[in-house]
Coordinates of C-alpha atoms in Angstrom, one line a residue:
M1 CA 77.2 129.9 41.2
D2 CA 77.0 129.1 37.4
I3 CA 79.2 126.4 36.0
R4 CA 79.4 126.1 32.2
S5 CA 80.5 123.1 30.2
Q6 CA 80.4 122.0 26.6
S7 CA 78.7 118.7 27.4
H8 CA 75.3 118.2 28.9
T9 CA 75.4 114.6 30.0
S10 CA 74.4 114.0 33.6
L11 CA 76.5 112.5 36.3
N12 CA 75.5 109.9 38.9
F13 CA 76.2 109.9 42.6
S14 CA 74.2 107.9 45.2
L15 CA 73.3 108.7 48.8
L16 CA 73.3 105.1 50.1
S17 CA 70.4 106.1 52.3
R18 CA 68.6 102.9 53.3
E19 CA 66.5 102.2 56.3
I20 CA 68.9 101.0 59.0
L21 CA 66.5 98.2 60.1
G22 CA 66.6 96.8 56.6
Q23 CA 70.4 96.4 56.6
Q24 CA 71.8 92.9 57.0
F25 CA 74.4 92.9 59.9
E26 CA 76.6 90.0 60.6
T27 CA 76.5 90.3 64.4
S28 CA 74.1 91.8 66.9
S29 CA 77.0 93.8 68.3
S30 CA 77.4 95.5 64.9
V31 CA 73.7 96.4 65.0
T32 CA 74.0 97.8 68.5
S33 CA 77.1 99.9 67.9
T34 CA 75.8 101.2 64.6
I35 CA 72.4 102.2 66.0
E36 CA 74.0 103.9 69.0
A37 CA 76.4 105.9 66.8
M38 CA 73.6 106.9 64.4
M39 CA 71.5 108.2 67.3
E40 CA 74.3 110.6 68.0
R41 CA 73.9 112.3 64.6
P42 CA 70.9 114.0 62.9
S43 CA 68.9 112.4 60.1
T44 CA 69.6 115.5 58.0
A45 CA 72.5 117.9 57.8
K46 CA 74.0 120.7 55.7
A47 CA 75.4 119.8 52.2
L48 CA 76.6 121.6 49.1
I49 CA 74.9 120.2 46.0
F50 CA 75.6 120.8 42.3
D51 CA 72.4 121.0 40.2
L52 CA 73.1 119.4 36.8
K53 CA 70.2 121.1 35.0
T54 CA 71.0 124.7 36.1
R55 CA 74.7 124.1 36.7
T56 CA 74.5 125.9 40.0
L57 CA 75.8 125.2 43.5
N58 CA 73.4 125.5 46.4
I59 CA 73.6 124.8 50.1
H60 CA 70.9 122.4 51.2
P61 CA 70.5 122.8 55.0
S62 CA 68.5 119.5 55.4
N63 CA 70.1 117.0 53.1
L64 CA 69.6 113.3 54.2
V65 CA 72.6 111.9 56.1
P66 CA 73.7 108.6 54.6
F67 CA 73.3 105.3 56.5
P68 CA 76.2 102.9 56.4
D69 CA 75.9 99.8 54.2
P70 CA 78.2 97.2 56.0
T71 CA 78.1 95.0 52.9
R72 CA 79.9 97.7 51.1
D73 CA 82.4 98.5 53.9
D74 CA 80.8 101.9 54.6
H75 CA 82.1 104.2 57.4
I76 CA 80.2 107.3 58.4
I77 CA 82.5 110.2 58.8
H78 CA 81.8 113.4 60.7
V79 CA 83.5 115.8 58.2
K80 CA 85.9 118.4 59.5
A81 CA 87.4 119.7 56.2
I82 CA 87.5 119.0 52.5
A83 CA 89.6 120.1 49.5
L84 CA 88.5 121.0 46.0
C85 CA 90.0 119.8 42.7
A86 CA 90.4 121.8 39.5
R87 CA 87.6 121.2 37.0
E88 CA 85.7 118.8 39.2
L89 CA 82.4 120.4 38.3
E90 CA 83.0 119.4 34.7
W91 CA 83.4 115.7 35.4
P92 CA 79.6 115.0 35.4
F93 CA 79.5 116.1 31.7
L94 CA 82.9 114.6 30.7
F95 CA 82.7 111.2 32.4
P96 CA 79.1 110.4 33.2
G97 CA 79.4 106.7 32.8
A98 CA 82.3 106.4 35.3
L99 CA 81.0 108.9 37.8
F100 CA 77.4 107.5 38.0
S101 CA 78.4 103.9 38.4
D102 CA 77.8 104.0 42.2
N103 CA 75.3 106.9 42.3
P104 CA 71.9 105.9 41.1
E105 CA 70.3 109.1 42.5
Q106 CA 72.8 111.3 40.6
Q107 CA 73.3 113.6 43.5
I108 CA 76.5 115.6 43.0
I109 CA 78.3 116.8 46.1
P110 CA 81.8 118.3 45.4
G111 CA 85.0 117.7 47.3
Y112 CA 86.6 114.2 47.2
D113 CA 89.4 114.9 49.6
V114 CA 88.1 114.6 53.2
T115 CA 89.2 114.5 56.7
G116 CA 87.1 113.9 59.8
I117 CA 86.1 111.5 62.6
V118 CA 84.8 108.0 62.1
M119 CA 81.3 107.7 63.6
T120 CA 80.3 104.2 62.5
A121 CA 82.5 101.3 61.1
P122 CA 82.1 97.7 60.2
D123 CA 83.3 95.4 63.0
A124 CA 86.3 94.1 61.0
S125 CA 87.5 97.5 59.9
P126 CA 90.9 98.9 61.1
F127 CA 89.1 102.2 61.5
Q128 CA 86.7 102.4 64.5
P129 CA 84.5 105.2 65.9
G130 CA 86.6 108.1 67.2
D131 CA 89.5 107.5 64.8
E132 CA 90.7 110.6 63.0
V133 CA 91.0 109.7 59.3
Y134 CA 91.6 111.2 55.9
A135 CA 90.9 109.9 52.4
R136 CA 90.4 110.5 48.7
T137 CA 87.0 109.0 48.1
Y138 CA 85.9 107.6 44.7
P139 CA 84.0 110.2 42.6
A140 CA 81.5 107.5 41.6
R141 CA 79.8 108.4 44.9
P142 CA 78.7 111.8 46.2
G143 CA 81.6 113.9 47.5
N144 CA 82.3 115.2 50.9
Y145 CA 81.2 118.9 50.9
R146 CA 78.7 118.0 53.7
E147 CA 78.7 117.5 57.4
Y148 CA 78.4 113.7 57.3
S149 CA 79.9 111.5 54.5
V150 CA 80.9 108.0 53.6
G151 CA 84.4 106.5 53.4
R152 CA 85.6 103.0 52.7
T153 CA 88.5 101.1 54.2
S154 CA 90.5 100.9 50.9
E155 CA 90.4 104.7 50.6
M156 CA 91.2 105.7 54.2
A157 CA 94.3 106.2 56.4
L158 CA 94.7 107.6 59.9
K159 CA 95.2 111.4 59.8
P160 CA 98.9 112.4 60.3
E161 CA 99.3 113.5 63.9
K162 CA 101.3 116.5 62.8
L163 CA 98.5 118.0 60.7
S164 CA 95.5 120.1 61.4
W165 CA 92.2 119.2 59.9
T166 CA 92.6 121.8 57.1
D167 CA 96.2 120.7 56.4
A168 CA 95.2 117.1 56.2
A169 CA 92.3 117.7 53.8
S170 CA 94.9 119.1 51.3
V171 CA 96.9 115.9 51.1
P172 CA 95.1 112.8 49.7
M173 CA 94.4 113.3 46.0
S174 CA 97.5 115.3 45.2
A175 CA 99.9 113.2 47.2
V176 CA 98.6 109.9 46.0
T177 CA 98.5 111.1 42.4
A178 CA 102.2 112.1 42.7
W179 CA 103.0 108.8 44.4
Q180 CA 101.4 106.8 41.5
A181 CA 103.0 109.0 38.9
L182 CA 106.5 108.4 40.2
F183 CA 106.4 104.9 41.6
E184 CA 103.9 103.2 39.3
H185 CA 104.2 105.0 36.0
A186 CA 107.6 106.7 35.7
G187 CA 109.7 103.7 36.8
V188 CA 111.1 105.4 40.0
H189 CA 111.7 102.8 42.7
G190 CA 112.6 104.9 45.7
S191 CA 115.7 106.4 47.5
D192 CA 117.2 102.9 48.1
D193 CA 117.3 102.1 44.4
P194 CA 120.6 103.0 42.8
V195 CA 119.1 102.9 39.3
S196 CA 116.6 105.7 40.2
K197 CA 118.8 107.8 42.4
G198 CA 120.2 110.8 40.6
K199 CA 117.8 110.7 37.7
R200 CA 116.5 114.0 36.4
I201 CA 112.8 114.8 36.5
L202 CA 110.9 117.8 35.1
V203 CA 107.6 118.7 36.8
T204 CA 105.2 121.2 35.2
A205 CA 102.9 123.4 37.3
A206 CA 105.3 122.5 40.2
A207 CA 103.6 124.9 42.7
G208 CA 100.2 123.5 42.1
G209 CA 98.3 120.9 44.2
C210 CA 100.0 117.8 42.7
G211 CA 103.2 119.5 41.7
V212 CA 104.3 120.3 45.2
W213 CA 104.0 116.6 46.0
L214 CA 105.9 115.5 42.9
V215 CA 108.7 117.8 44.0
Q216 CA 108.8 116.5 47.6
L217 CA 108.5 112.8 46.7
G218 CA 111.0 113.2 43.9
R219 CA 113.5 114.8 46.4
I220 CA 112.9 112.0 48.9
A221 CA 113.5 109.4 46.1
G222 CA 116.8 110.9 45.3
L223 CA 115.9 112.6 42.0
E224 CA 117.2 115.9 40.7
V225 CA 114.0 117.9 40.3
I226 CA 113.6 120.7 37.7
A227 CA 110.4 122.6 38.5
Q228 CA 108.4 124.7 36.1
I229 CA 106.9 127.7 37.8
G230 CA 105.0 130.8 36.8
S231 CA 106.4 133.6 39.1
P232 CA 109.6 134.7 40.7
Q233 CA 107.8 134.4 44.1
N234 CA 107.5 130.7 43.7
D235 CA 111.2 130.2 43.0
H236 CA 112.3 130.2 46.7
F237 CA 109.2 128.3 47.8
I238 CA 109.6 125.4 45.4
R239 CA 113.4 125.2 46.0
E240 CA 112.7 124.8 49.7
L241 CA 110.5 121.8 48.9
G242 CA 113.3 120.2 47.1
A243 CA 113.7 121.5 43.5
A244 CA 117.3 121.8 42.3
E245 CA 116.3 124.1 39.4
T246 CA 113.3 126.2 38.3
V247 CA 112.0 127.2 34.9
N248 CA 109.7 130.3 34.7
Y249 CA 107.4 129.7 31.8
K250 CA 106.7 133.4 31.5
T251 CA 110.3 134.1 30.5
T252 CA 111.5 130.7 29.2
S253 CA 109.4 128.2 27.3
L254 CA 110.1 124.5 27.8
K255 CA 111.3 124.2 24.2
E256 CA 113.7 127.1 24.8
W257 CA 114.9 125.4 28.0
A258 CA 115.4 122.1 26.1
D259 CA 117.6 123.8 23.6
M260 CA 119.9 125.0 26.3
N261 CA 119.9 122.0 28.6
E262 CA 120.4 118.2 28.6
P263 CA 117.2 116.3 28.3
V264 CA 115.7 114.7 31.5
D265 CA 114.9 111.1 32.3
V266 CA 111.3 111.8 33.3
V267 CA 108.7 114.5 32.7
V268 CA 105.5 114.6 34.7
D269 CA 103.0 117.0 33.2
C270 CA 100.2 118.6 35.3
L271 CA 99.0 121.1 32.8
G272 CA 98.4 119.5 29.4
G273 CA 97.9 121.6 26.2
R274 CA 100.8 123.6 24.9
T275 CA 102.9 122.8 28.0
L276 CA 102.6 119.0 27.3
E277 CA 103.5 119.6 23.6
E278 CA 106.7 121.3 24.6
A279 CA 107.5 118.7 27.2
W280 CA 108.3 116.3 24.4
Y281 CA 111.4 118.3 23.6
C282 CA 112.6 117.9 27.2
V283 CA 112.7 114.2 27.6
K284 CA 115.6 112.0 26.5
D285 CA 115.4 108.9 24.3
H286 CA 114.1 105.9 26.3
G287 CA 112.8 108.3 28.9
S288 CA 109.3 108.7 30.3
L289 CA 106.6 111.3 29.7
I290 CA 103.7 111.1 32.1
S291 CA 100.6 113.3 32.1
I292 CA 97.8 113.5 34.6
V293 CA 95.8 115.7 32.2
E294 CA 95.6 114.1 28.8
P295 CA 97.4 111.5 26.6
P296 CA 100.9 112.8 25.6
E297 CA 100.8 111.0 22.2
G298 CA 98.1 113.4 21.0
K299 CA 100.4 116.4 21.8
K300 CA 103.6 115.1 20.2
P301 CA 104.9 117.9 17.9
E302 CA 105.0 117.3 14.2
G303 CA 108.5 116.9 12.9
L304 CA 110.0 116.1 16.3
T305 CA 113.3 114.2 16.0
A306 CA 112.4 110.5 16.4
K307 CA 112.4 109.6 20.1
E308 CA 111.7 106.3 21.8
V309 CA 109.8 107.7 24.7
R310 CA 107.4 105.8 26.9
N311 CA 104.5 108.2 27.2
E312 CA 101.4 107.6 29.3
F313 CA 98.3 109.3 30.6
F314 CA 96.7 108.0 33.8
I315 CA 93.9 108.8 36.3
M316 CA 94.7 108.2 39.9
Y317 CA 92.8 105.8 42.0
P318 CA 92.2 106.2 45.8
S319 CA 94.6 104.1 47.9
G320 CA 94.5 104.0 51.7
Q321 CA 97.7 102.0 51.6
Q322 CA 99.7 104.6 49.7
L323 CA 98.1 107.3 51.8
E324 CA 99.4 105.5 54.9
G325 CA 102.9 105.7 53.4
I326 CA 102.5 109.4 52.9
S327 CA 101.3 109.8 56.4
K328 CA 104.5 108.2 57.6
L329 CA 106.6 110.7 55.7
I330 CA 104.6 113.6 57.1
N331 CA 104.9 112.4 60.6
E332 CA 108.6 111.9 60.2
G333 CA 108.9 115.6 59.0
R334 CA 110.2 114.6 55.6
C335 CA 107.4 116.4 53.6
Q336 CA 104.6 118.8 54.3
A337 CA 101.0 119.7 53.3
I338 CA 100.7 122.8 51.2
V339 CA 97.5 124.8 51.6
D340 CA 96.7 127.8 49.3
S341 CA 93.7 129.0 51.2
V342 CA 91.0 128.0 53.7
W343 CA 87.3 128.9 53.2
A344 CA 84.2 128.7 55.4
F345 CA 81.4 126.3 54.3
E346 CA 79.2 129.2 53.1
D347 CA 82.0 130.7 51.0
F348 CA 81.9 128.1 48.3
E349 CA 81.6 130.6 45.5
R350 CA 84.8 132.3 46.5
A351 CA 86.5 129.0 47.0
F352 CA 85.7 127.8 43.5
E353 CA 86.7 131.2 42.1
R354 CA 90.1 130.9 43.7
L355 CA 90.4 127.4 42.3
D356 CA 89.4 128.4 38.8
E357 CA 92.0 131.2 38.7
G358 CA 94.5 128.5 38.1
H359 CA 97.2 130.1 40.3
A360 CA 96.7 128.4 43.6
R361 CA 99.9 127.4 45.5
G362 CA 98.9 124.1 46.9
K363 CA 95.2 123.2 47.6
V364 CA 92.1 125.1 48.1
V365 CA 90.5 123.9 51.3
V366 CA 87.0 124.3 52.9
R367 CA 86.5 124.0 56.7
I368 CA 83.3 122.1 57.3
A369 CA 83.3 122.0 61.1
E370 CA 85.6 123.0 64.0

């Protein structure tokens, strides 16, 4: 599969593959449990690797399985499913410094949302062999489109009991991004906060991977959610998740909507570009405009009536603690995972094609093992 990008800089991901006898373990019991667990898995396994020079994806049937480094809080995970992220194959060329910071071998494996079973764990970890976990792992390491991968305590949470492997894989990045957008960047403080309750929020690309979580978490926080959608078929779907109103961008631009409606307290943009530019018209004075795509200030329309708007762009960070809070909401039945499609390991080309279409409802997921 060919992936084209404007930049040619390389990206760095590391395998962490050290000789296990060379590791420094704190206790003999840790050595024993680790060696026993490692004997249960092969030294090589299947992985999907992105070649930076040819910009192609290829399955490697005998890729080295990583060894855990207990000094870095490594857990080996037997991967069950992963989810893909839009434009992730462009990251090596766009953000090489950040992505290669923990990857000296520059091995690029896609898929940073993962769910699976812990095989090895540090003694002090809350996650032990046999635990079913899920995580958004840092992209400074190789991703999880492989049979065995690495997770760290700060990234992981127990998989929600209600969810299948494929449903669970769809959650971490999108849900945690939405959590941080609302509760860290937009000034929303939850359903018990009378100041936040009843505020109006506009979500762009509301049926997408992050958008569906912004709608659900916004509803739980007591916000009135206005959801931008792209088809009549998504109207009922997004209202069931908690939207009070929808705006179909194919029939009504955000600027046209702003001319006919009161401005909102918060806009969270998941698209960037022209959509982000028009989002400026929708937010009230002293409101918040948050984008997960690009800085809003660079898209502020010329001649826009002076507005005091706090505008911000941010990149999410993995948080097992926040993911634990999301797990609680899922197990209580207050929100749900949204999966667009599920693909077999070998169908990576079709999975990325579906992702690149830009019309997925929820997440594109790959089943790694049964």
